[in-house]
Structure formats: structure tokens, C-alpha cells
Amino acid sequence: VIQELQLRMIYTAEEKYTVRKSFYSNNVVTSNSALRPPQFLTITVDADERHRLEEQLRTAEKHIQSIDQRMAAIHEHQAQLERRDNELRAKKKQLSDLKSKKRQLEQKISTKQDRHMEQHEINLAAIEEENNAKITAVHNKKVAIVEDCLIHLQRKTRMSMEKEAYLKLDQMKDRLINTCKNLMKKASDICNMAPGEKAVPQELHMAFSQLPDALDEIDFMLNEERTKAECFTGLSEAVVEEYNRREVEIRNMEAELNEKTNALTTYRQNISEAKVRWLNPLKQLVEQINERFSDFFRSMQCAGEVDLYSENEEEYDKYGIRIRVKFRSNTQLHELTPHHQSGGERSVSTMLYLMALQDLNRCPFRVGMDPVNERRVFDIVVRTACGVNTSQYFFITPKLLPNLHYGDQMTILCVHNGPFMLQPNEWREKSFLRRARRRTSS
């Protein structure tokens, strides 16, 4: 500015700048010196009154800005109403034209009908005969339909009876199969066969081959053997002791089996109760996260869901959180993976998921995204942080997008850095304070 205006001396509020030309090298030398405090032409300023007026000015500017925004919204709404009025007027004109055409067509049709009635005489007898024939045909068709319905009902009744008989036979078959299975199991136990063993031992097969095939003959032989056993008294004491010992072992094993069965039932019941105590609060927690996550995506005209997912409910170690998102209206919800979404979409989804966790878990986050999604997420962060009883946010960024919305509860701190800043050894706090005092006194 000094070189362009060719000034020799410039005064500012705090310093005096002097420009002079060297007599030897013709170089321009600029020097500055601090001004002394004013002594004669000083004006006393009421700092409180000035602060109050500045506050009123800022309030008035905000009020004017809000009024301008409302005026812009009103103008936009007025333009929409005018466009809507023009559309309705055009539709009204179209309807009027259509009504006029309708009246003309009705008049033409009425005229043609009158001409047709005049040109062709109506034969009432032929028309009545034709109508009677049609009525008779309709009655005949109704009778045929009723007969078909009766035949169908008879068939349905017969099928129901056959189905009931079949069900009874099927139940009888199941009872016989269960009886056969029980008898086979009992026979396997008597023959001391291992569980799952189907082949009958060779010695038993030979013994069974010597028995008769008729059931009556087998019962007769069984009764005969029982009679012989009752008449036989030559049992040794060792056999009786072994029998008694086995009987006691069987009773003990049955008691142990009942005890373990009861313990297993109690264990399963405890597992079910623990599952209810653990799973229900977890589902409620995930539902709360899902509500916040879905609200954030709806505010961006997108869709997102968070749910608790597991292929098998009994495999507790495989429970997990599944995130599904949709960024376009013509697609379905897809699980958040590196294959379905882009890097920016994954960053936005991660950001919103972490924000949904803020009410439940205090955790920092740091992600990057494109300008459009960065603006959307910044608006959501401002609304969330400026709410009532919300968490405190520290938003640190090397840059800010233009025309962002800032809340009244936000505090903005600018950290200056770069090649034009003073070096640490040149930083003089006392000099800054002196300048501040001179500025205040002036």
C-alpha cells in the first residue's frame, strides 16, 4: 500500500510507519515505532455501555438474519403456492373443456338414439320372448350348478369319512410300531445285546430256530418252563446271592439315574433363567441403539438398522451385532461389508453407529469422509451435542466446510500455526500486554 500510494509516513492506532530512501543505494527503507499514549485529545469511553451496545448490535443482526431467513422461506412458499395455483387453474380449464366435450357428446348420443328409435320400430313381443328364453336358460344353469354342488358335497363327505378312517388306522399303526419297538428293546435287554446292535447272536439264533412258529405253542412251552422253575428247588446259595446283589445294584443305578435326571432338569432350568436375564436386557440395549441409528439415517434420507444376530440361538458365543444400511431408494438393506458399500458410506455408517452408542458408552471416534457426508454428519453432531443433558464433544479438524450451521451452545477456538507465526524464542507476553493496555486506554 505504501509503495502504490507513494506515501512517506503512515499512522495507525498504535504505531507510526516511516518510509525513506537511502542516499547511497537508493533502496527504500521502512521503519516503525510505537506511538505514545494520547495526552490532550483523549476521549473517555464507557466500556460497559460499549459492551452493551455491541451486544444489542449482535442481537439485532441475529434478529435481522432470522427475519431474512423467514422472508426467504415465505417467498419460496409463495412461489410454490403460485405454481400450485397455476397448475390448479390449468387443471380447472382442462376439466371445463372436458365437461363441455362431455355435454356435446351426450347431446350427439341423444340425437342419434332418437333418430334410431324413429327409424326402427320396437318389436315388444320378440323382445319378451327372447328375455323369457334367457331366463329359462339361467334357471337351467342354476339347477345344473346346484346338482354339481350336491355331488361335490357328497364326495367331500365321503372323503372326510375316509380321511378319518385313515387317521384311525395310522394311529393304530403308530401304536403297533411303538409296541413292537418296546418288545424289541425288551428282547434286546433280555438277550444282553448292546445298544444299536441289530444282529442276533449266533447262539440265540440257534435257540430261536428250535422254537415253534405258532404263538400258542410258544405260550404253552413258556408256561411249562415256568412250572418246572417253580418246582425246581436245587438252586445254590451263590446264585441267590448274585441275584440279590444284582437287584440291589439295579435299584441303586435307578436311584442314581433319577438323581442325575433331576439335576439335568435343574441345570437346564438355570440355563434358561440365566439366558432370560442376559438376553432380554441385551435385546433392549440393541433396540435403543437401533432407534438412534435409524433416526440418524432417516435424517439423511437413508435407512439403517442394527439388530442382534445369531444363526443358532443356543450358540451364545456366535451372537453378534449386524448393521444393515441403504443409501439409495432403489436398493434394499444390505449388511455393512467391504463389498456392498463404498469407503465413504462405510465411514458414515461407522460414524453414526458410534454416535448412537454415545448415550450408552463414552468413546471417542475419528473417521474421514467426503464433503457431502461430512456436512450431513456435522449437522447431526451439532444437533446431538447442543441438546439437553447430552455428552460433551471435542470436534478437532484442520479445515471447515463453508456455510456450516453452528449452534449457540458451541465454543470455537482457532489455533494459528504456519511459517508466518512467531518463533517460541521471539514470543513476548509483556509486549502483548502493553499493546493491549494501550489499546484499552485509547
CSV table of C-alpha atoms in Angstrom, one decimal:
chain,number,residue,atom,x,y,z
A,1,VAL,CA,0.0,0.0,0.0
A,2,ILE,CA,2.9,2.4,0.9
A,3,GLN,CA,4.6,1.8,-2.4
A,4,GLU,CA,1.4,2.1,-4.5
A,5,LEU,CA,0.3,5.4,-2.9
A,6,GLN,CA,3.9,6.7,-2.6
A,7,LEU,CA,3.3,7.8,1.0
A,8,ARG,CA,6.2,8.8,3.3
A,9,MET,CA,4.5,8.4,6.6
A,10,ILE,CA,1.5,6.4,7.9
A,11,TYR,CA,-0.1,6.5,11.3
A,12,THR,CA,-2.1,3.6,12.8
A,13,ALA,CA,-3.9,3.3,16.1
A,14,GLU,CA,-0.7,2.0,17.8
A,15,GLU,CA,2.3,2.6,15.5
A,16,LYS,CA,3.9,5.1,13.1
A,17,TYR,CA,5.4,3.8,9.8
A,18,THR,CA,8.1,5.9,8.1
A,19,VAL,CA,9.4,5.4,4.5
A,20,ARG,CA,12.7,6.9,3.4
A,21,LYS,CA,15.1,6.4,0.5
A,22,SER,CA,18.8,5.6,1.0
A,23,PHE,CA,21.2,8.2,-0.3
A,24,TYR,CA,23.8,5.6,-1.2
A,25,SER,CA,21.9,2.6,-2.5
A,26,ASN,CA,18.5,4.2,-3.5
A,27,ASN,CA,16.8,1.3,-1.5
A,28,VAL,CA,13.5,2.0,0.2
A,29,VAL,CA,13.8,1.6,4.0
A,30,THR,CA,10.6,1.2,6.1
A,31,SER,CA,10.7,1.7,9.9
A,32,ASN,CA,8.0,1.7,12.5
A,33,SER,CA,7.8,3.0,16.1
A,34,ALA,CA,5.2,2.7,18.8
A,35,LEU,CA,3.1,5.8,19.5
A,36,ARG,CA,3.0,7.4,22.9
A,37,PRO,CA,-0.3,7.3,24.7
A,38,PRO,CA,-2.6,10.3,23.9
A,39,GLN,CA,-2.5,13.2,26.4
A,40,PHE,CA,-4.7,16.0,25.1
A,41,LEU,CA,-7.3,14.7,22.7
A,42,THR,CA,-8.4,11.6,24.6
A,43,ILE,CA,-12.0,10.6,24.8
A,44,THR,CA,-13.2,8.6,27.8
A,45,VAL,CA,-15.2,5.5,26.7
A,46,ASP,CA,-17.7,3.7,28.9
A,47,ALA,CA,-16.6,0.1,28.4
A,48,ASP,CA,-19.9,-1.3,29.9
A,49,GLU,CA,-22.0,0.9,27.7
A,50,ARG,CA,-19.9,-0.1,24.7
A,51,HIS,CA,-20.2,-3.7,25.5
A,52,ARG,CA,-24.0,-3.4,26.0
A,53,LEU,CA,-24.4,-1.6,22.6
A,54,GLU,CA,-22.2,-4.2,20.9
A,55,GLU,CA,-24.4,-7.0,22.4
A,56,GLN,CA,-27.5,-5.2,21.2
A,57,LEU,CA,-26.0,-4.8,17.8
A,58,ARG,CA,-25.2,-8.6,17.6
A,59,THR,CA,-28.7,-9.4,18.8
A,60,ALA,CA,-30.2,-7.1,16.2
A,61,GLU,CA,-28.0,-8.7,13.5
A,62,LYS,CA,-29.2,-12.1,14.5
A,63,HIS,CA,-32.8,-11.0,14.6
A,64,ILE,CA,-32.4,-9.4,11.1
A,65,GLN,CA,-30.7,-12.7,9.9
A,66,SER,CA,-33.6,-14.8,11.2
A,67,ILE,CA,-36.1,-12.3,9.6
A,68,ASP,CA,-34.2,-12.6,6.3
A,69,GLN,CA,-34.4,-16.4,6.5
A,70,ARG,CA,-38.1,-16.3,7.3
A,71,MET,CA,-38.7,-13.9,4.4
A,72,ALA,CA,-36.8,-16.2,2.1
A,73,ALA,CA,-38.8,-19.1,3.3
A,74,ILE,CA,-42.1,-17.1,2.8
A,75,HIS,CA,-41.0,-16.1,-0.7
A,76,GLU,CA,-40.2,-19.7,-1.5
A,77,HIS,CA,-43.6,-20.8,-0.1
A,78,GLN,CA,-45.3,-18.0,-2.0
A,79,ALA,CA,-43.6,-19.2,-5.2
A,80,GLN,CA,-44.7,-22.8,-4.6
A,81,LEU,CA,-48.3,-21.6,-3.9
A,82,GLU,CA,-48.3,-19.6,-7.1
A,83,ARG,CA,-47.0,-22.6,-9.1
A,84,ARG,CA,-49.7,-24.7,-7.4
A,85,ASP,CA,-52.3,-22.1,-8.3
A,86,ASN,CA,-51.3,-22.1,-11.9
A,87,GLU,CA,-51.4,-25.9,-12.0
A,88,LEU,CA,-54.9,-25.9,-10.5
A,89,ARG,CA,-56.1,-23.2,-12.9
A,90,ALA,CA,-54.8,-25.3,-15.8
A,91,LYS,CA,-56.5,-28.4,-14.4
A,92,LYS,CA,-59.7,-26.4,-13.9
A,93,LYS,CA,-59.6,-25.3,-17.5
A,94,GLN,CA,-59.0,-28.9,-18.7
A,95,LEU,CA,-61.9,-30.1,-16.6
A,96,SER,CA,-64.1,-27.3,-18.1
A,97,ASP,CA,-63.1,-28.4,-21.6
A,98,LEU,CA,-63.8,-32.0,-20.8
A,99,LYS,CA,-67.2,-31.1,-19.3
A,100,SER,CA,-68.1,-29.2,-22.5
A,101,LYS,CA,-67.0,-32.1,-24.7
A,102,LYS,CA,-69.0,-34.4,-22.5
A,103,ARG,CA,-72.1,-32.3,-22.9
A,104,GLN,CA,-71.6,-32.2,-26.7
A,105,LEU,CA,-71.1,-36.0,-26.8
A,106,GLU,CA,-74.2,-36.6,-24.7
A,107,GLN,CA,-76.2,-34.4,-27.0
A,108,LYS,CA,-75.0,-36.2,-30.0
A,109,ILE,CA,-75.7,-39.6,-28.5
A,110,SER,CA,-79.2,-38.5,-27.5
A,111,THR,CA,-79.8,-37.2,-31.0
A,112,LYS,CA,-78.6,-40.4,-32.6
A,113,GLN,CA,-80.8,-42.5,-30.2
A,114,ASP,CA,-83.9,-40.5,-31.1
A,115,ARG,CA,-83.1,-41.0,-34.8
A,116,HIS,CA,-82.6,-44.7,-34.3
A,117,MET,CA,-85.9,-45.1,-32.4
A,118,GLU,CA,-87.7,-43.2,-35.1
A,119,GLN,CA,-86.1,-45.4,-37.9
A,120,HIS,CA,-86.6,-48.8,-36.2
A,121,GLU,CA,-89.9,-49.8,-34.6
A,122,ILE,CA,-89.5,-51.9,-31.4
A,123,ASN,CA,-91.0,-55.5,-31.5
A,124,LEU,CA,-92.0,-55.9,-27.8
A,125,ALA,CA,-93.3,-59.5,-28.3
A,126,ALA,CA,-90.0,-60.6,-29.8
A,127,ILE,CA,-88.0,-59.0,-27.0
A,128,GLU,CA,-90.2,-60.5,-24.3
A,129,GLU,CA,-89.8,-64.0,-25.9
A,130,GLU,CA,-86.1,-63.5,-26.1
A,131,ASN,CA,-86.0,-62.5,-22.4
A,132,ASN,CA,-88.0,-65.5,-21.4
A,133,ALA,CA,-85.7,-67.8,-23.2
A,134,LYS,CA,-82.7,-66.2,-21.4
A,135,ILE,CA,-84.4,-66.5,-18.0
A,136,THR,CA,-85.1,-70.2,-18.7
A,137,ALA,CA,-81.5,-70.8,-19.7
A,138,VAL,CA,-80.3,-69.1,-16.5
A,139,HIS,CA,-82.6,-71.2,-14.3
A,140,ASN,CA,-81.4,-74.4,-16.1
A,141,LYS,CA,-77.8,-73.3,-15.4
A,142,LYS,CA,-78.6,-72.7,-11.7
A,143,VAL,CA,-80.1,-76.2,-11.4
A,144,ALA,CA,-77.0,-77.7,-13.0
A,145,ILE,CA,-74.8,-75.8,-10.6
A,146,VAL,CA,-76.8,-76.9,-7.6
A,147,GLU,CA,-76.6,-80.6,-8.8
A,148,ASP,CA,-72.9,-80.2,-9.2
A,149,CYS,CA,-72.6,-78.7,-5.7
A,150,LEU,CA,-74.6,-81.7,-4.2
A,151,ILE,CA,-72.3,-84.2,-5.9
A,152,HIS,CA,-69.3,-82.2,-4.7
A,153,LEU,CA,-70.6,-82.2,-1.1
A,154,GLN,CA,-71.3,-86.0,-1.2
A,155,ARG,CA,-67.7,-86.6,-2.4
A,156,LYS,CA,-66.4,-84.3,0.3
A,157,THR,CA,-68.3,-86.1,3.0
A,158,ARG,CA,-67.1,-89.4,1.7
A,159,MET,CA,-63.5,-88.2,1.6
A,160,SER,CA,-63.8,-86.8,5.2
A,161,MET,CA,-65.1,-90.2,6.4
A,162,GLU,CA,-62.3,-92.0,4.5
A,163,LYS,CA,-59.7,-89.5,5.9
A,164,GLU,CA,-61.0,-90.1,9.5
A,165,ALA,CA,-60.7,-93.9,9.0
A,166,TYR,CA,-57.2,-93.4,7.6
A,167,LEU,CA,-56.2,-91.4,10.6
A,168,LYS,CA,-57.5,-94.1,12.9
A,169,LEU,CA,-55.6,-96.7,11.0
A,170,ASP,CA,-52.5,-94.5,11.1
A,171,GLN,CA,-52.8,-94.1,14.9
A,172,MET,CA,-53.3,-97.8,15.3
A,173,LYS,CA,-50.2,-98.4,13.1
A,174,ASP,CA,-48.1,-96.0,15.3
A,175,ARG,CA,-49.3,-97.8,18.5
A,176,LEU,CA,-48.4,-101.2,17.0
A,177,ILE,CA,-45.0,-99.9,15.8
A,178,ASN,CA,-44.3,-98.5,19.3
A,179,THR,CA,-45.4,-101.8,20.9
A,180,CYS,CA,-43.1,-103.6,18.5
A,181,LYS,CA,-40.2,-101.3,19.3
A,182,ASN,CA,-40.7,-101.8,23.1
A,183,LEU,CA,-40.9,-105.5,22.7
A,184,MET,CA,-37.7,-105.5,20.5
A,185,LYS,CA,-36.0,-103.3,23.2
A,186,LYS,CA,-37.1,-105.6,25.9
A,187,ALA,CA,-35.9,-108.6,23.9
A,188,SER,CA,-32.6,-107.0,23.3
A,189,ASP,CA,-32.2,-106.3,27.1
A,190,ILE,CA,-33.1,-109.9,27.9
A,191,CYS,CA,-30.6,-111.1,25.3
A,192,ASN,CA,-27.9,-108.8,26.7
A,193,MET,CA,-27.5,-107.2,23.3
A,194,ALA,CA,-25.5,-103.9,23.0
A,195,PRO,CA,-27.4,-100.7,22.1
A,196,GLY,CA,-27.6,-100.3,18.4
A,197,GLU,CA,-26.8,-104.0,17.8
A,198,LYS,CA,-29.3,-105.5,15.3
A,199,ALA,CA,-27.9,-108.9,14.5
A,200,VAL,CA,-29.0,-111.6,16.9
A,201,PRO,CA,-26.1,-113.6,18.4
A,202,GLN,CA,-25.5,-117.0,16.8
A,203,GLU,CA,-26.3,-119.0,20.0
A,204,LEU,CA,-29.6,-117.1,20.4
A,205,HIS,CA,-30.4,-117.6,16.7
A,206,MET,CA,-29.9,-121.3,17.0
A,207,ALA,CA,-32.1,-121.4,20.2
A,208,PHE,CA,-34.9,-119.4,18.5
A,209,SER,CA,-34.7,-121.7,15.4
A,210,GLN,CA,-35.7,-124.7,17.7
A,211,LEU,CA,-38.8,-123.0,19.0
A,212,PRO,CA,-42.2,-123.4,17.2
A,213,ASP,CA,-43.6,-120.6,15.0
A,214,ALA,CA,-47.1,-120.6,16.5
A,215,LEU,CA,-47.7,-118.1,19.3
A,216,ASP,CA,-50.0,-120.6,21.2
A,217,GLU,CA,-47.3,-123.2,21.2
A,218,ILE,CA,-44.7,-120.7,22.5
A,219,ASP,CA,-47.0,-119.7,25.3
A,220,PHE,CA,-47.6,-123.4,26.2
A,221,MET,CA,-43.8,-124.0,26.3
A,222,LEU,CA,-43.3,-120.9,28.4
A,223,ASN,CA,-45.9,-121.9,31.0
A,224,GLU,CA,-44.4,-125.4,31.1
A,225,GLU,CA,-40.9,-123.9,31.8
A,226,ARG,CA,-42.3,-121.7,34.5
A,227,THR,CA,-43.9,-124.7,36.1
A,228,LYS,CA,-40.6,-126.5,36.0
A,229,ALA,CA,-38.8,-123.5,37.5
A,230,GLU,CA,-41.3,-123.2,40.4
A,231,CYS,CA,-40.9,-126.9,41.1
A,232,PHE,CA,-37.1,-126.7,41.0
A,233,THR,CA,-35.6,-126.1,44.5
A,234,GLY,CA,-32.0,-127.1,43.9
A,235,LEU,CA,-30.6,-123.5,43.5
A,236,SER,CA,-27.3,-122.8,45.1
A,237,GLU,CA,-26.7,-120.0,47.6
A,238,ALA,CA,-24.2,-118.3,45.3
A,239,VAL,CA,-26.8,-117.9,42.6
A,240,VAL,CA,-29.3,-116.4,45.1
A,241,GLU,CA,-26.7,-114.0,46.5
A,242,GLU,CA,-25.7,-113.0,42.9
A,243,TYR,CA,-29.3,-112.3,42.1
A,244,ASN,CA,-29.8,-110.3,45.3
A,245,ARG,CA,-26.6,-108.3,44.6
A,246,ARG,CA,-27.7,-107.5,41.1
A,247,GLU,CA,-31.1,-106.5,42.3
A,248,VAL,CA,-29.6,-104.0,44.8
A,249,GLU,CA,-27.3,-102.7,42.1
A,250,ILE,CA,-30.2,-102.2,39.8
A,251,ARG,CA,-32.1,-100.2,42.4
A,252,ASN,CA,-29.0,-98.1,43.2
A,253,MET,CA,-28.5,-97.3,39.5
A,254,GLU,CA,-32.2,-96.4,39.1
A,255,ALA,CA,-31.9,-94.0,42.0
A,256,GLU,CA,-28.7,-92.5,40.6
A,257,LEU,CA,-30.4,-92.2,37.2
A,258,ASN,CA,-33.3,-90.3,38.8
A,259,GLU,CA,-31.0,-88.0,40.7
A,260,LYS,CA,-29.0,-87.2,37.6
A,261,THR,CA,-32.1,-86.6,35.6
A,262,ASN,CA,-33.4,-84.2,38.2
A,263,ALA,CA,-30.0,-82.4,38.3
A,264,LEU,CA,-30.1,-82.2,34.5
A,265,THR,CA,-33.6,-80.7,34.6
A,266,THR,CA,-32.5,-78.1,37.2
A,267,TYR,CA,-29.4,-77.3,35.2
A,268,ARG,CA,-31.4,-76.7,32.1
A,269,GLN,CA,-33.9,-74.5,34.0
A,270,ASN,CA,-31.0,-72.5,35.5
A,271,ILE,CA,-29.6,-72.0,31.9
A,272,SER,CA,-33.0,-70.8,30.7
A,273,GLU,CA,-33.3,-68.3,33.6
A,274,ALA,CA,-29.7,-67.0,33.0
A,275,LYS,CA,-30.5,-66.7,29.3
A,276,VAL,CA,-33.6,-64.6,30.0
A,277,ARG,CA,-31.6,-62.4,32.5
A,278,TRP,CA,-28.8,-61.9,30.0
A,279,LEU,CA,-30.6,-61.9,26.6
A,280,ASN,CA,-33.6,-59.6,27.3
A,281,PRO,CA,-31.5,-56.6,28.6
A,282,LEU,CA,-29.1,-57.2,25.7
A,283,LYS,CA,-32.0,-57.0,23.2
A,284,GLN,CA,-33.4,-53.9,24.8
A,285,LEU,CA,-29.9,-52.3,24.6
A,286,VAL,CA,-29.6,-53.2,20.9
A,287,GLU,CA,-33.1,-51.8,20.3
A,288,GLN,CA,-32.1,-48.5,21.9
A,289,ILE,CA,-29.0,-48.4,19.6
A,290,ASN,CA,-31.2,-49.3,16.6
A,291,GLU,CA,-33.7,-46.4,17.3
A,292,ARG,CA,-30.9,-43.8,17.4
A,293,PHE,CA,-29.1,-45.3,14.4
A,294,SER,CA,-32.4,-45.4,12.4
A,295,ASP,CA,-33.2,-41.8,13.3
A,296,PHE,CA,-29.8,-40.6,12.2
A,297,PHE,CA,-30.2,-42.4,8.8
A,298,ARG,CA,-33.7,-41.1,8.3
A,299,SER,CA,-32.5,-37.5,8.8
A,300,MET,CA,-30.1,-38.1,5.8
A,301,GLN,CA,-33.0,-39.6,3.7
A,302,CYS,CA,-31.4,-43.0,4.0
A,303,ALA,CA,-32.2,-46.2,6.0
A,304,GLY,CA,-30.3,-48.2,8.6
A,305,GLU,CA,-30.9,-50.9,11.1
A,306,VAL,CA,-29.0,-52.6,14.0
A,307,ASP,CA,-30.0,-56.0,15.3
A,308,LEU,CA,-28.7,-58.9,17.4
A,309,TYR,CA,-28.0,-61.7,15.0
A,310,SER,CA,-27.2,-65.4,15.5
A,311,GLU,CA,-27.8,-68.4,13.3
A,312,ASN,CA,-28.4,-70.7,16.3
A,313,GLU,CA,-29.9,-69.2,19.5
A,314,GLU,CA,-28.2,-71.8,21.6
A,315,GLU,CA,-24.7,-71.0,20.4
A,316,TYR,CA,-24.1,-68.0,22.6
A,317,ASP,CA,-20.5,-67.4,21.5
A,318,LYS,CA,-21.7,-66.7,18.0
A,319,TYR,CA,-24.1,-63.8,18.9
A,320,GLY,CA,-23.1,-60.6,17.1
A,321,ILE,CA,-24.3,-57.1,16.1
A,322,ARG,CA,-25.4,-56.9,12.5
A,323,ILE,CA,-25.6,-53.5,10.8
A,324,ARG,CA,-27.7,-53.1,7.6
A,325,VAL,CA,-27.8,-49.8,5.6
A,326,LYS,CA,-29.4,-48.4,2.5
A,327,PHE,CA,-28.1,-45.2,0.8
A,328,ARG,CA,-30.3,-45.3,-2.3
A,329,SER,CA,-34.0,-45.5,-2.6
A,330,ASN,CA,-34.0,-48.1,-5.3
A,331,THR,CA,-32.0,-50.7,-3.3
A,332,GLN,CA,-32.7,-53.0,-0.3
A,333,LEU,CA,-31.0,-53.0,3.1
A,334,HIS,CA,-27.6,-54.7,2.9
A,335,GLU,CA,-25.3,-55.8,5.6
A,336,LEU,CA,-22.3,-53.4,6.2
A,337,THR,CA,-19.4,-55.2,4.4
A,338,PRO,CA,-16.4,-54.0,2.3
A,339,HIS,CA,-18.2,-55.4,-0.8
A,340,HIS,CA,-21.6,-53.7,-0.8
A,341,GLN,CA,-20.8,-50.2,0.3
A,342,SER,CA,-18.1,-47.7,-0.7
A,343,GLY,CA,-15.5,-46.3,1.6
A,344,GLY,CA,-17.4,-43.1,2.3
A,345,GLU,CA,-20.6,-45.0,3.0
A,346,ARG,CA,-18.8,-47.3,5.4
A,347,SER,CA,-17.3,-44.2,7.2
A,348,VAL,CA,-20.7,-42.6,7.5
A,349,SER,CA,-22.2,-45.8,8.9
A,350,THR,CA,-19.4,-46.2,11.4
A,351,MET,CA,-19.7,-42.6,12.4
A,352,LEU,CA,-23.5,-42.8,13.0
A,353,TYR,CA,-23.1,-46.1,14.8
A,354,LEU,CA,-20.6,-44.7,17.2
A,355,MET,CA,-22.8,-41.6,17.8
A,356,ALA,CA,-25.7,-44.0,18.5
A,357,LEU,CA,-23.5,-45.5,21.2
A,358,GLN,CA,-22.7,-42.1,22.9
A,359,ASP,CA,-25.7,-42.3,25.3
A,360,LEU,CA,-24.6,-45.8,26.3
A,361,ASN,CA,-20.8,-45.8,26.0
A,362,ARG,CA,-18.4,-42.8,26.2
A,363,CYS,CA,-16.0,-43.5,23.4
A,364,PRO,CA,-14.1,-41.2,21.0
A,365,PHE,CA,-14.1,-41.7,17.3
A,366,ARG,CA,-12.2,-40.4,14.3
A,367,VAL,CA,-13.1,-41.1,10.7
A,368,GLY,CA,-12.9,-39.4,7.3
A,369,MET,CA,-15.5,-38.9,4.6
A,370,ASP,CA,-16.4,-36.9,1.5
A,371,PRO,CA,-17.7,-33.3,1.7
A,372,VAL,CA,-21.4,-34.1,1.3
A,373,ASN,CA,-21.5,-36.8,4.0
A,374,GLU,CA,-19.1,-34.6,6.2
A,375,ARG,CA,-21.7,-31.8,6.1
A,376,ARG,CA,-24.5,-34.2,7.0
A,377,VAL,CA,-22.6,-35.7,9.9
A,378,PHE,CA,-21.6,-32.3,11.1
A,379,ASP,CA,-25.2,-31.2,11.3
A,380,ILE,CA,-26.1,-34.3,13.2
A,381,VAL,CA,-23.2,-33.8,15.6
A,382,VAL,CA,-24.3,-30.2,16.3
A,383,ARG,CA,-27.9,-31.2,16.9
A,384,THR,CA,-26.8,-34.1,19.2
A,385,ALA,CA,-24.2,-32.0,21.2
A,386,CYS,CA,-26.4,-29.0,21.6
A,387,GLY,CA,-29.3,-31.0,23.1
A,388,VAL,CA,-30.4,-31.2,26.7
A,389,ASN,CA,-28.3,-33.4,29.0
A,390,THR,CA,-26.0,-34.7,26.2
A,391,SER,CA,-22.4,-35.7,26.2
A,392,GLN,CA,-19.6,-33.1,25.6
A,393,TYR,CA,-18.0,-33.3,22.2
A,394,PHE,CA,-14.5,-32.2,21.1
A,395,PHE,CA,-14.5,-31.8,17.3
A,396,ILE,CA,-10.9,-31.2,16.1
A,397,THR,CA,-10.4,-30.6,12.4
A,398,PRO,CA,-7.7,-28.9,10.2
A,399,LYS,CA,-10.4,-27.5,7.9
A,400,LEU,CA,-14.1,-26.5,8.0
A,401,LEU,CA,-16.6,-26.5,5.1
A,402,PRO,CA,-18.2,-23.2,4.2
A,403,ASN,CA,-21.7,-22.2,5.3
A,404,LEU,CA,-21.9,-24.7,8.1
A,405,HIS,CA,-24.6,-24.4,10.8
A,406,TYR,CA,-23.2,-23.5,14.3
A,407,GLY,CA,-25.3,-23.7,17.5
A,408,ASP,CA,-25.4,-21.1,20.2
A,409,GLN,CA,-24.0,-23.6,22.8
A,410,MET,CA,-20.8,-24.2,20.7
A,411,THR,CA,-17.4,-22.7,21.6
A,412,ILE,CA,-15.0,-22.2,18.7
A,413,LEU,CA,-11.2,-22.0,19.3
A,414,CYS,CA,-8.9,-21.2,16.4
A,415,VAL,CA,-5.3,-22.5,16.7
A,416,HIS,CA,-3.0,-20.5,14.4
A,417,ASN,CA,0.2,-22.1,13.0
A,418,GLY,CA,2.4,-21.7,10.0
A,419,PRO,CA,5.6,-20.1,8.6
A,420,PHE,CA,4.4,-16.5,9.5
A,421,MET,CA,3.9,-17.2,13.2
A,422,LEU,CA,6.5,-16.0,15.7
A,423,GLN,CA,9.1,-18.4,16.9
A,424,PRO,CA,9.0,-19.5,20.5
A,425,ASN,CA,12.1,-17.5,21.4
A,426,GLU,CA,10.5,-14.4,20.0
A,427,TRP,CA,7.2,-14.7,21.9
A,428,ARG,CA,7.0,-11.8,24.3
A,429,GLU,CA,3.9,-11.8,26.6
A,430,LYS,CA,4.8,-8.5,28.2
A,431,SER,CA,4.9,-6.7,24.8
A,432,PHE,CA,1.4,-8.1,24.0
A,433,LEU,CA,0.1,-6.9,27.4
A,434,ARG,CA,1.5,-3.4,26.8
A,435,ARG,CA,-0.2,-3.2,23.4
A,436,ALA,CA,-3.5,-4.5,24.9
A,437,ARG,CA,-3.3,-1.8,27.7
A,438,ARG,CA,-2.6,0.9,25.2
A,439,ARG,CA,-5.5,-0.2,23.0
A,440,THR,CA,-7.8,-0.2,26.1
A,441,SER,CA,-6.7,3.2,27.3
A,442,SER,CA,-7.1,4.7,23.8
